[in-house]
Amino acid sequence: MRLIFLGAPGSGKGTQAVYLAERHGIPQISTGDILRKAVQDGSELGRKAQSIMQSGGLVPDDIIIELVRERLVQPDAGNGFILDGFPRTIAQAESLDAMLGEPKAIEMVLFFDVSEAEIVKRLTSRRTCSQCGKNYNVLSDPPPATGICDQCGGKIIQREDDTEVTVRKRLQVYEEKTAPLKSFYSAQNKLHLLHAEQAVEHVRSALDALVARL
Ligand code: AP5
């Protein structure tokens, strides 16, 4: 199963990718998670990415493409994967096609459709474990009152790019650079729309029904 989860920031890609990856025993490959880990580790990649991520911009294509190329040759990606947050530009999508080649091509692209008002609400109320990355939401899935992650014991924080000003910048960048990927994958007959504004469980069922076609 080789899938892409496409959608605006906060559309629920990560929430559903964690579920589906576990269910099918394939990795969730989130470029955002890889970049945040690099920032935390203080690596060269992290130093290059940090200020761009904080401001809501996109990390340059060449850096991201190389990072994904290295990740996809890891043994756990041999039986399939979910790409969550990649590709985000036409150049990234074209490189991915070239990287995979026809026999291993992407089978399905799931587009998470959510309104802007709902996205702003979800992201400004999201809280995240600084250690394992587990997401909570003060409105729909509250974190423990202790502020400590129930999965790993890490400290729960608000991501620096989840303030309203940065969320609106991320949405603008999404419209400009990432939304054109809908036409790109529609032309390949791979795009499937998910009504992702419903409750988490309903989105999950719709997703299960779509991937059952593979
Ligand atoms: P990244 O981490 O990929 O951020 P994103 O795409 O903006 O996505 P998010 O993680 O914000 O949202 P999501 O869709 O996963 O939603 P979630 O499930 O968490 O990227 C961060 C940055 O890294 C980028 O801005 C960029 O700088 C850089 N970057 C990453 N990839 C890059 C690339 N390919 N190229 C260049 N730069 C790159 O849900 C959000 C909240 O809503 C949670 O609190 C959740 O609990 C809640 N929620 C989820 N589903 C529902 C539901 N159905 N109903 C109610 N609440 C829900």
Short mmCIF file of C-alpha atoms and ligand atoms in Angstrom, two decimals:
data_model
loop_
_atom_site.label_atom_id
_atom_site.label_comp_id
_atom_site.label_asym_id
_atom_site.label_seq_id
_atom_site.Cartn_x
_atom_site.Cartn_y
_atom_site.Cartn_z
CA MET A 1 0.00 0.00 0.00
CA ARG A 2 1.65 3.24 -1.16
CA LEU A 3 -0.41 6.27 -0.21
CA ILE A 4 -0.14 10.05 -0.07
CA PHE A 5 -2.15 12.08 2.45
CA LEU A 6 -2.72 15.50 0.94
CA GLY A 7 -4.45 18.42 2.64
CA ALA A 8 -4.08 21.74 4.35
CA PRO A 9 -2.30 22.02 7.70
CA GLY A 10 -4.60 20.75 10.43
CA SER A 11 -6.86 18.78 8.10
CA GLY A 12 -6.23 15.63 10.16
CA LYS A 13 -3.60 13.87 8.04
CA GLY A 14 -1.35 12.97 10.97
CA THR A 15 -4.24 11.72 13.14
CA GLN A 16 -5.45 9.32 10.45
CA ALA A 17 -1.96 8.35 9.24
CA VAL A 18 -1.01 7.09 12.71
CA TYR A 19 -4.16 4.93 12.75
CA LEU A 20 -3.86 3.52 9.23
CA ALA A 21 -0.11 2.88 9.45
CA GLU A 22 -0.58 0.83 12.61
CA ARG A 23 -3.53 -1.06 11.17
CA HIS A 24 -1.62 -2.10 8.04
CA GLY A 25 1.87 -2.43 9.55
CA ILE A 26 3.45 0.17 7.28
CA PRO A 27 5.37 3.33 8.26
CA GLN A 28 3.86 6.80 8.44
CA ILE A 29 6.47 9.02 6.83
CA SER A 30 5.84 12.57 8.02
CA THR A 31 8.33 15.13 6.73
CA GLY A 32 7.12 17.52 9.46
CA ASP A 33 7.99 14.97 12.17
CA ILE A 34 11.42 14.27 10.62
CA LEU A 35 12.15 18.00 10.49
CA ARG A 36 10.99 18.62 14.07
CA LYS A 37 13.25 15.78 15.28
CA ALA A 38 16.19 17.35 13.40
CA VAL A 39 15.46 20.71 15.06
CA GLN A 40 15.32 19.04 18.48
CA ASP A 41 18.62 17.22 17.82
CA GLY A 42 20.28 20.44 16.67
CA SER A 43 21.52 18.78 13.46
CA GLU A 44 22.57 20.72 10.36
CA LEU A 45 19.19 19.96 8.76
CA GLY A 46 17.44 21.19 11.91
CA ARG A 47 19.41 24.45 11.91
CA LYS A 48 18.47 25.07 8.27
CA ALA A 49 14.78 24.24 8.81
CA GLN A 50 14.00 25.83 12.18
CA SER A 51 13.34 29.47 11.26
CA ILE A 52 11.50 28.50 8.06
CA MET A 53 9.15 26.22 9.99
CA GLN A 54 8.57 28.80 12.72
CA SER A 55 7.53 31.37 10.13
CA GLY A 56 5.17 28.96 8.33
CA GLY A 57 7.16 28.74 5.08
CA LEU A 58 8.31 25.64 3.20
CA VAL A 59 11.76 24.09 3.56
CA PRO A 60 13.54 24.12 0.13
CA ASP A 61 12.59 21.31 -2.25
CA ASP A 62 16.13 19.93 -2.69
CA ILE A 63 16.52 19.36 1.07
CA ILE A 64 13.12 17.68 1.42
CA ILE A 65 13.49 15.51 -1.68
CA GLU A 66 16.85 14.17 -0.46
CA LEU A 67 15.41 13.50 3.00
CA VAL A 68 12.51 11.47 1.51
CA ARG A 69 14.80 9.63 -0.90
CA GLU A 70 16.89 8.43 2.07
CA ARG A 71 13.80 7.48 4.09
CA LEU A 72 12.15 5.45 1.31
CA VAL A 73 15.09 3.08 0.94
CA GLN A 74 14.86 2.02 4.60
CA PRO A 75 13.77 -1.63 4.90
CA ASP A 76 10.48 -0.84 6.69
CA ALA A 77 9.25 1.09 3.64
CA GLY A 78 9.66 -1.96 1.39
CA ASN A 79 6.06 -3.15 1.84
CA GLY A 80 4.42 0.23 1.54
CA PHE A 81 4.11 3.57 3.34
CA ILE A 82 1.93 6.58 3.99
CA LEU A 83 3.49 9.88 2.96
CA ASP A 84 2.08 12.51 5.33
CA GLY A 85 2.91 16.11 4.37
CA PHE A 86 4.95 15.19 1.30
CA PRO A 87 4.86 16.12 -1.55
CA ARG A 88 3.94 19.76 -0.97
CA THR A 89 5.01 21.26 -4.31
CA ILE A 90 4.80 20.16 -7.94
CA ALA A 91 8.62 19.81 -8.00
CA GLN A 92 8.46 17.42 -5.00
CA ALA A 93 5.68 15.39 -6.69
CA GLU A 94 7.63 15.08 -9.94
CA SER A 95 10.75 13.99 -8.05
CA LEU A 96 8.73 11.40 -6.16
CA ASP A 97 7.38 9.93 -9.42
CA ALA A 98 10.93 9.73 -10.76
CA MET A 99 12.21 8.22 -7.49
CA LEU A 100 9.63 5.42 -7.34
CA GLY A 101 9.32 4.47 -11.00
CA GLU A 102 6.25 2.76 -12.48
CA PRO A 103 6.18 -0.64 -10.72
CA LYS A 104 6.32 1.03 -7.29
CA ALA A 105 4.22 4.09 -8.07
CA ILE A 106 1.82 5.73 -5.63
CA GLU A 107 -1.53 3.91 -5.69
CA MET A 108 -3.85 6.44 -4.08
CA VAL A 109 -3.80 10.09 -2.98
CA LEU A 110 -6.29 10.93 -0.23
CA PHE A 111 -7.29 14.58 -0.15
CA PHE A 112 -8.47 15.74 3.30
CA ASP A 113 -11.14 18.36 2.66
CA VAL A 114 -11.70 20.76 5.61
CA SER A 115 -12.84 24.42 5.73
CA GLU A 116 -10.44 27.20 6.71
CA ALA A 117 -12.46 28.15 9.83
CA GLU A 118 -12.29 24.57 11.14
CA ILE A 119 -8.53 24.40 10.44
CA VAL A 120 -7.81 27.56 12.41
CA LYS A 121 -9.90 26.21 15.29
CA ARG A 122 -8.18 22.80 15.26
CA LEU A 123 -4.62 24.09 15.04
CA THR A 124 -4.86 26.84 17.63
CA SER A 125 -6.33 24.26 20.05
CA ARG A 126 -3.83 21.49 19.24
CA ARG A 127 -1.28 20.44 21.84
CA THR A 128 1.61 18.09 21.06
CA CYS A 129 3.97 15.89 23.05
CA SER A 130 7.47 17.37 22.75
CA GLN A 131 8.95 13.88 22.99
CA CYS A 132 6.88 11.38 20.95
CA GLY A 133 4.80 13.83 18.88
CA LYS A 134 1.40 12.52 20.00
CA ASN A 135 -1.31 15.08 19.25
CA TYR A 136 -4.02 16.23 21.63
CA ASN A 137 -6.67 18.89 21.26
CA VAL A 138 -7.98 21.04 24.08
CA LEU A 139 -11.46 21.00 22.46
CA SER A 140 -11.86 17.49 21.01
CA ASP A 141 -9.20 15.30 22.69
CA PRO A 142 -7.89 17.05 25.83
CA PRO A 143 -4.40 16.28 27.13
CA PRO A 144 -3.98 15.04 30.74
CA ALA A 145 -4.29 17.86 33.30
CA THR A 146 -0.73 17.13 34.42
CA GLY A 147 0.61 18.36 31.06
CA ILE A 148 2.46 15.05 30.73
CA CYS A 149 1.94 12.74 27.74
CA ASP A 150 0.05 9.53 28.61
CA GLN A 151 1.96 7.66 25.91
CA CYS A 152 5.59 8.41 26.75
CA GLY A 153 5.74 10.74 29.80
CA GLY A 154 7.02 13.68 27.72
CA LYS A 155 6.02 17.31 28.24
CA ILE A 156 2.96 18.48 26.28
CA ILE A 157 3.45 21.81 24.49
CA GLN A 158 1.88 24.04 21.86
CA ARG A 159 3.84 23.90 18.59
CA GLU A 160 5.48 27.25 17.76
CA ASP A 161 3.77 27.27 14.35
CA ASP A 162 0.28 26.72 15.82
CA THR A 163 -0.35 30.38 16.71
CA GLU A 164 -3.15 32.00 14.71
CA VAL A 165 -0.82 34.34 12.77
CA THR A 166 1.45 31.46 11.67
CA VAL A 167 -1.48 29.16 10.92
CA ARG A 168 -2.88 31.79 8.51
CA LYS A 169 0.55 32.10 6.86
CA ARG A 170 0.74 28.29 6.50
CA LEU A 171 -2.71 28.29 4.88
CA GLN A 172 -1.62 30.96 2.41
CA VAL A 173 1.51 28.93 1.52
CA TYR A 174 -0.66 25.81 1.19
CA GLU A 175 -3.03 27.51 -1.30
CA GLU A 176 -0.14 28.82 -3.36
CA LYS A 177 2.24 25.84 -3.42
CA THR A 178 0.38 22.68 -2.38
CA ALA A 179 -3.24 23.01 -3.55
CA PRO A 180 -2.13 22.68 -7.24
CA LEU A 181 -1.23 19.05 -6.42
CA LYS A 182 -4.96 18.23 -6.49
CA SER A 183 -4.99 18.79 -10.27
CA PHE A 184 -1.63 17.02 -10.64
CA TYR A 185 -2.94 13.80 -9.05
CA SER A 186 -6.41 14.13 -10.50
CA ALA A 187 -4.79 14.02 -13.95
CA GLN A 188 -3.16 10.72 -12.88
CA ASN A 189 -6.59 9.42 -11.72
CA LYS A 190 -5.25 8.90 -8.20
CA LEU A 191 -7.05 11.61 -6.23
CA HIS A 192 -9.83 10.60 -3.78
CA LEU A 193 -11.72 13.12 -1.68
CA LEU A 194 -12.28 12.57 2.02
CA HIS A 195 -14.87 14.66 3.87
CA ALA A 196 -12.45 15.29 6.73
CA GLU A 197 -14.51 17.84 8.65
CA GLN A 198 -16.52 15.02 10.26
CA ALA A 199 -15.63 13.46 13.61
CA VAL A 200 -12.37 11.47 13.73
CA GLU A 201 -14.21 8.09 13.79
CA HIS A 202 -16.25 8.96 10.68
CA VAL A 203 -13.18 10.08 8.75
CA ARG A 204 -11.50 6.83 9.80
CA SER A 205 -14.39 4.71 8.44
CA ALA A 206 -14.42 6.63 5.15
CA LEU A 207 -10.67 6.11 4.85
CA ASP A 208 -10.96 2.38 5.55
CA ALA A 209 -13.62 2.08 2.84
CA LEU A 210 -11.43 3.88 0.31
CA VAL A 211 -8.25 1.89 0.91
CA ALA A 212 -10.23 -1.38 0.88
CA ARG A 213 -10.49 -0.83 -2.89
CA LEU A 214 -6.75 -1.37 -3.30
P1 AP5 B 1 3.75 19.38 9.17
O1 AP5 B 1 4.09 18.88 10.49
O2 AP5 B 1 3.61 18.42 8.02
O3 AP5 B 1 2.47 20.26 9.34
P2 AP5 B 1 1.14 20.35 8.46
O4 AP5 B 1 1.02 19.75 7.12
O5 AP5 B 1 0.95 21.80 8.47
O6 AP5 B 1 0.18 19.44 9.18
P3 AP5 B 1 -0.20 19.42 10.64
O7 AP5 B 1 0.66 18.47 11.40
O8 AP5 B 1 -0.26 20.83 11.17
O9 AP5 B 1 -1.73 18.93 10.56
P4 AP5 B 1 -2.37 17.51 10.20
O10 AP5 B 1 -3.11 17.60 8.90
O11 AP5 B 1 -1.42 16.39 10.37
O12 AP5 B 1 -3.50 17.48 11.34
P5 AP5 B 1 -3.55 16.70 12.74
O13 AP5 B 1 -3.92 15.28 12.48
O14 AP5 B 1 -2.34 16.99 13.55
O15 AP5 B 1 4.80 20.48 8.69
C1 AP5 B 1 5.29 21.48 9.55
C2 AP5 B 1 6.26 22.37 8.78
O16 AP5 B 1 7.40 21.59 8.32
C3 AP5 B 1 5.72 23.02 7.51
O17 AP5 B 1 5.00 24.20 7.79
C4 AP5 B 1 7.01 23.26 6.70
O18 AP5 B 1 7.72 24.37 7.19
C5 AP5 B 1 7.83 22.01 7.01
N1 AP5 B 1 7.58 20.93 6.04
C6 AP5 B 1 7.02 19.71 6.31
N2 AP5 B 1 6.93 18.98 5.20
C7 AP5 B 1 7.45 19.74 4.20
C8 AP5 B 1 7.61 19.53 2.79
N3 AP5 B 1 7.21 18.39 2.19
N4 AP5 B 1 8.16 20.52 2.06
C9 AP5 B 1 8.58 21.67 2.64
N5 AP5 B 1 8.45 21.94 3.97
C10 AP5 B 1 7.89 20.97 4.73
O19 AP5 B 1 -4.83 17.41 13.41
C11 AP5 B 1 -4.76 18.77 13.84
C12 AP5 B 1 -5.56 18.90 15.16
O20 AP5 B 1 -6.94 18.61 14.91
C13 AP5 B 1 -5.13 17.92 16.27
O21 AP5 B 1 -5.23 18.57 17.50
C14 AP5 B 1 -6.16 16.75 16.17
O22 AP5 B 1 -6.38 16.16 17.44
C15 AP5 B 1 -7.41 17.50 15.68
N6 AP5 B 1 -8.22 16.68 14.77
C16 AP5 B 1 -7.80 15.81 13.81
N7 AP5 B 1 -8.85 15.29 13.15
C17 AP5 B 1 -9.96 15.85 13.70
C18 AP5 B 1 -11.36 15.70 13.43
N8 AP5 B 1 -11.81 14.90 12.47
N9 AP5 B 1 -12.23 16.44 14.17
C19 AP5 B 1 -11.78 17.28 15.16
N10 AP5 B 1 -10.46 17.44 15.48
C20 AP5 B 1 -9.56 16.73 14.74
#
